[in-house]
Short mmCIF file of C-alpha atoms in Angstrom, two decimals:
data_model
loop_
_atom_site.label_atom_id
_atom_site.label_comp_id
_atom_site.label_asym_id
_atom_site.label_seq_id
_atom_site.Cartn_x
_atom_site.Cartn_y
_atom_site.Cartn_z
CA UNK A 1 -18.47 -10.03 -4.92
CA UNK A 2 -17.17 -6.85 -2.68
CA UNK A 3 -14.49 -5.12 -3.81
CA UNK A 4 -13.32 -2.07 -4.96
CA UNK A 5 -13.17 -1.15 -8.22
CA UNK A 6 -10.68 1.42 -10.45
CA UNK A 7 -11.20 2.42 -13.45
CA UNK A 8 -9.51 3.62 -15.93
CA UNK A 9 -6.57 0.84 -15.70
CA UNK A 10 -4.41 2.45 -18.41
CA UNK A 11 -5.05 6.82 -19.37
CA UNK A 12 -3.27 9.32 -20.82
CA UNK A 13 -2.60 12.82 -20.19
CA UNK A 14 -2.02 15.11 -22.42
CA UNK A 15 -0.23 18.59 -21.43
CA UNK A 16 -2.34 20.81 -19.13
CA UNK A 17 -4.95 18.50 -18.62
CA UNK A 18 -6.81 17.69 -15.78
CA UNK A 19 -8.02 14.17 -15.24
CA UNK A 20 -9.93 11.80 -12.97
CA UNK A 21 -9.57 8.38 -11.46
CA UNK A 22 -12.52 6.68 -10.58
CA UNK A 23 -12.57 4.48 -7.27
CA UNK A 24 -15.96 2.37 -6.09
CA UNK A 25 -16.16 0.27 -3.13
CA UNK A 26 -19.19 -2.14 -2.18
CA UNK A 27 -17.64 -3.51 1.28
CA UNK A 28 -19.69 -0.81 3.30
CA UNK A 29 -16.01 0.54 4.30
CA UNK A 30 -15.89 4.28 6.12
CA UNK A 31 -12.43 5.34 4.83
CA UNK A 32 -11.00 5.26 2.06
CA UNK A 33 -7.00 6.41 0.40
CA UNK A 34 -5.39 6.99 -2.88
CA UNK A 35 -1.78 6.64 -3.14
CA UNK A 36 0.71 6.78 -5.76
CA UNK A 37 3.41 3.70 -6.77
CA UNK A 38 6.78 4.99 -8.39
CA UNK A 39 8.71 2.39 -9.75
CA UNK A 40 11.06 0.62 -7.48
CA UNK A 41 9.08 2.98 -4.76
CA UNK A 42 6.90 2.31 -1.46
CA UNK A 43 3.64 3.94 -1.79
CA UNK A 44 2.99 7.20 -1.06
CA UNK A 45 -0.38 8.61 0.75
CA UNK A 46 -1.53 11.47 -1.75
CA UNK A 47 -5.52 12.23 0.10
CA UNK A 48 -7.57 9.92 2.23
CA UNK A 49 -11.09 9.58 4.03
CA UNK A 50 -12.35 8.80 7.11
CA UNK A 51 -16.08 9.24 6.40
CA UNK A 52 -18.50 11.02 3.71
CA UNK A 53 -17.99 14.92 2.95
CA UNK A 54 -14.31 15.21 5.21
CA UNK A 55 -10.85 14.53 3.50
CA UNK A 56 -7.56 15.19 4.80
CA UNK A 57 -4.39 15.81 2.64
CA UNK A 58 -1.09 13.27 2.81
CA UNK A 59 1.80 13.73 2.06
CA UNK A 60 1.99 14.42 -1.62
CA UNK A 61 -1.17 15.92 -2.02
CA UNK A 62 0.24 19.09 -4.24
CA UNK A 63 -1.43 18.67 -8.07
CA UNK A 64 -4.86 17.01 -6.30
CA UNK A 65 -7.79 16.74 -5.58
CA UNK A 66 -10.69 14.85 -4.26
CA UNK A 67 -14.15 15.10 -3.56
CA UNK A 68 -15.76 12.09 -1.14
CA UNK A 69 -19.91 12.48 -1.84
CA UNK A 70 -20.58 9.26 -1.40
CA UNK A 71 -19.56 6.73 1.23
CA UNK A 72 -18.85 4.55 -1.72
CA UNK A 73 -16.97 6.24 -3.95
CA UNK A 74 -13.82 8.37 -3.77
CA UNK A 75 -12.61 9.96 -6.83
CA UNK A 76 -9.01 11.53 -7.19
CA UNK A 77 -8.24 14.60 -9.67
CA UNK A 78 -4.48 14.93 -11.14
CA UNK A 79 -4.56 18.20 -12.22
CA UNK A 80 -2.33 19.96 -14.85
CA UNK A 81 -0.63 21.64 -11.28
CA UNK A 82 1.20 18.18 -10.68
CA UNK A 83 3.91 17.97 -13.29
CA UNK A 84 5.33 14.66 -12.85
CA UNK A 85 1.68 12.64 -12.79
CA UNK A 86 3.22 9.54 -14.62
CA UNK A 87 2.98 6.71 -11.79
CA UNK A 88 0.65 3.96 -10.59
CA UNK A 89 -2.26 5.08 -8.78
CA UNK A 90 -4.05 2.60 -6.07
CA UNK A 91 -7.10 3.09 -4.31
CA UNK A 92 -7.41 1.64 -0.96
CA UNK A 93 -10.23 1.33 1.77
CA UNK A 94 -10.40 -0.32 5.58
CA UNK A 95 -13.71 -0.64 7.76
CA UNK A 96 -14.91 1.78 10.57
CA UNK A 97 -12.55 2.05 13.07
CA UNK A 98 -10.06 2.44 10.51
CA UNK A 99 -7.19 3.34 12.43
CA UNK A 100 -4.72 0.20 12.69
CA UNK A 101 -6.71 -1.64 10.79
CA UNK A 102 -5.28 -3.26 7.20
CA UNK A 103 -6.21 -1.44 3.74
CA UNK A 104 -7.75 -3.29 0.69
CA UNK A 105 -6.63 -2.30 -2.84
CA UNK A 106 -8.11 -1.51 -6.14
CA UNK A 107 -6.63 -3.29 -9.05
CA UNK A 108 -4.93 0.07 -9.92
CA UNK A 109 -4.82 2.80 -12.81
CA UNK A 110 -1.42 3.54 -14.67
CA UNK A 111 -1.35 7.03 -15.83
CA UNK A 112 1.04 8.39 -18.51
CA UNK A 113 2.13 11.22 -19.92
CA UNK A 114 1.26 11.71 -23.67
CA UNK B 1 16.26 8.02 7.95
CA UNK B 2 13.13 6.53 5.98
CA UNK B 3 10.47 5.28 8.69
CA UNK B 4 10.34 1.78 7.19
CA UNK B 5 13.19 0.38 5.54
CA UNK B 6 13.29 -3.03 3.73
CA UNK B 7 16.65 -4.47 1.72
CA UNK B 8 14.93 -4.46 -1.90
CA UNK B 9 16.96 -7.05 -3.06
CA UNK B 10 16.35 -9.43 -5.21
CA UNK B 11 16.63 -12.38 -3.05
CA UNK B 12 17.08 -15.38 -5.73
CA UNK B 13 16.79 -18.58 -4.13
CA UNK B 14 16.09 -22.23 -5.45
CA UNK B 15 12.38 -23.67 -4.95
CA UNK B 16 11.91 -25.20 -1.89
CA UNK B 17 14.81 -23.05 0.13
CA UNK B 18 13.92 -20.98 3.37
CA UNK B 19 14.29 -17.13 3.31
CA UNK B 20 13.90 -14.55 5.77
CA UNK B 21 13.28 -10.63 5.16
CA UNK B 22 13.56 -7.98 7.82
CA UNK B 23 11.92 -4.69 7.84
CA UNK B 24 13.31 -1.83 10.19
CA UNK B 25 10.97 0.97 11.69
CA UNK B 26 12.13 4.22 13.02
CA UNK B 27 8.52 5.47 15.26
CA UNK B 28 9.30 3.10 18.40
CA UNK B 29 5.36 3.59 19.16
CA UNK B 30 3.87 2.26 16.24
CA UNK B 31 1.68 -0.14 16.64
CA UNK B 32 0.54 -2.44 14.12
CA UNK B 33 2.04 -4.31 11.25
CA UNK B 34 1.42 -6.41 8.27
CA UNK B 35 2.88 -7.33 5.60
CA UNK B 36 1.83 -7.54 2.14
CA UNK B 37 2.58 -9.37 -1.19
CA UNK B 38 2.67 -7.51 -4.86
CA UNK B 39 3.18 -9.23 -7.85
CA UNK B 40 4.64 -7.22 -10.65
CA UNK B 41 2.05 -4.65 -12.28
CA UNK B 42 -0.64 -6.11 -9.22
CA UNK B 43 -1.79 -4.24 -7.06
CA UNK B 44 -0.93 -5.04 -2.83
CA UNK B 45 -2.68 -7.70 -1.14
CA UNK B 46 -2.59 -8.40 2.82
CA UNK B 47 -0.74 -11.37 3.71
CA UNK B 48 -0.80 -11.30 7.33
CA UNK B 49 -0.84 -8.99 10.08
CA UNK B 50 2.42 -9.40 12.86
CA UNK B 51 1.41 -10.00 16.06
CA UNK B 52 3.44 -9.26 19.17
CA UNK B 53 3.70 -12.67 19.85
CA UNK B 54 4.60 -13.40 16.76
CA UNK B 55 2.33 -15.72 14.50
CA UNK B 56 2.31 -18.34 11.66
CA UNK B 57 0.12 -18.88 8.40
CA UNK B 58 1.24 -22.12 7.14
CA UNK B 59 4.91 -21.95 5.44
CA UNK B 60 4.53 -18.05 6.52
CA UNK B 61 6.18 -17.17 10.01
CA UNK B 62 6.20 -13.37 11.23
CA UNK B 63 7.79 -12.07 14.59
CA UNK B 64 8.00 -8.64 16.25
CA UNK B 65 10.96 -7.16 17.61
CA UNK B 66 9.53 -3.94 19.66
CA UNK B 67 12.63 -3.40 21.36
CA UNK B 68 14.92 -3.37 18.39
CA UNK B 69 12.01 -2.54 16.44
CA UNK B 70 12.29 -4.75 13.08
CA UNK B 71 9.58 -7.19 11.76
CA UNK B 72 10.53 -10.28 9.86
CA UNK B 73 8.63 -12.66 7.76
CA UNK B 74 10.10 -15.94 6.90
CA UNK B 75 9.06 -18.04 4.27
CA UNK B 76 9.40 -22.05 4.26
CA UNK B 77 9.65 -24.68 0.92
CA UNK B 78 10.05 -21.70 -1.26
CA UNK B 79 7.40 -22.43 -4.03
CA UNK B 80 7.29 -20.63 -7.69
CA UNK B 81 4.62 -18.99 -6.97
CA UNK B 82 5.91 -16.99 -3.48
CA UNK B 83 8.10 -15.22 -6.50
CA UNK B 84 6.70 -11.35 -5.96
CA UNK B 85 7.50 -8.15 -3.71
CA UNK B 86 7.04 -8.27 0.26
CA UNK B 87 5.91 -4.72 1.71
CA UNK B 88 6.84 -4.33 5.26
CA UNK B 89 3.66 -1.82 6.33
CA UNK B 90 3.69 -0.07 9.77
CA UNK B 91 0.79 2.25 11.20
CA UNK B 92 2.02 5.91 11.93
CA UNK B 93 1.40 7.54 15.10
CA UNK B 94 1.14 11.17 16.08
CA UNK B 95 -1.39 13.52 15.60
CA UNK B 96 -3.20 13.65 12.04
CA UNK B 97 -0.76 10.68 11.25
CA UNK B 98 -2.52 8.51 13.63
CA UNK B 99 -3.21 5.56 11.88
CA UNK B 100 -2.23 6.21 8.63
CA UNK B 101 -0.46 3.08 7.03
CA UNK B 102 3.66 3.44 6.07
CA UNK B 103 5.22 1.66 3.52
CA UNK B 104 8.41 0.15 2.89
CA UNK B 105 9.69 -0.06 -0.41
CA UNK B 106 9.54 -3.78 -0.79
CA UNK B 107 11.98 -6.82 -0.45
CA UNK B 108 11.57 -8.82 -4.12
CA UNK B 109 11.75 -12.24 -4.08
CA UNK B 110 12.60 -14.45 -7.10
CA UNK B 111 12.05 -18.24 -6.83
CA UNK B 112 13.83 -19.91 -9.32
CA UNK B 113 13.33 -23.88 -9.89
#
């Protein structure tokens, strides 16, 4: 089945940590997003992708990072910069020609603050 | 002014009622929208794209205003199961922003029997 895949679905942080969300998608797509979901919040574009090697920051990107290697896999960093990382974190991805086109989701990760 | 707004509601209504949500947008040259469904703790998931001419998927209606520049989505025979949160999503325009998908906050919906 294609997909995309997140994993953890549940971590914890613990003070002045830096951590990493894992995000792998088999649907061939060319860019890929990470946003963040505060409760009773739209989400937010923190860093997305248009192809392998280039990222471009959103519009929370402060406390970040990314790194896109691989066409199919686009990790995201919450470093100990960003001090309020407790949220729900979705990874997204749309085919080539991604501009106007709809996004598919991950399944999520929900990071807390220990 | 937030570039989409949604009423978050809750809309309660009884099973088998017909509700409507609207969804404002302040970039009068964006140009696509969808709308998408969330159950609670879920992640998003498209439920149709709004066409200019304004298009059905079974009890699902959506229509495009461009001139006063709100999207609706109306729902028919309410079932349990339409219970969840309706994202109005509009593409951004202008410069890096091209593109880029904007969310509203979501409309929840609670179908009660």
């Amino acid at each position: 089945d294609g997909g995309i895949t997140q994993s953890p679905k549940y971590l914890f942080r613990k003070e002045g940590q830096n951590v990493t969300l894992s995000c792998e998608q088999n649907l061939n797509h060319d860019a890929m997003y990470w946003y963040r979901q505060d409760p009773g919040q739209g989400l937010r574009l923190i860093y997305y992708s248009q192809i392998v090697n280039d990222f471009q920051k959103g519009d929370i990107a402060e406390g970040y990072s990314v790194s896109r290697e691989k066409k199919e896999s686009f990790p995201l960093t919450v470093t100990s910069a960003q001090k309020n990382p407790t949220a729900f974190y979705l990874c997204a991805s749309s085919p080539e020609g991604w501009r106007n086109q709809p996004q598919h989701f991950g399944d999520g990760t929900r990071l807390s603050i220990l | 002014r937030k570039e989409v707004e949604q009423d978050p509601g809750p809309f309660n209504v009884p099973e088998g009622a017909t509700v409507a949500f609207n969804c404002t947008y302040s970039n009068s040259a964006s140009q696509s929208f969808f709308w998408y469904r969330q159950d609670c703790r879920k992640e998003p998931k498209l439920l149709m794209s709004v066409y200019s001419s304004g298009n059905e998927d079974g009890r699902f209606t959506a229509q495009l205003n461009r001139a006063s520049q709100y999207i609706s989505l109306l729902i028919r025979d309410s079932k349990l199961s339409d219970s969840a949160t309706y994202l109005c999503v509009v593409t951004a325009i202008g410069s890096s922003n091209t593109g880029k998908l904007i969310f509203g906050q979501g409309t929840t919906l609670q179908v009660k029997p």
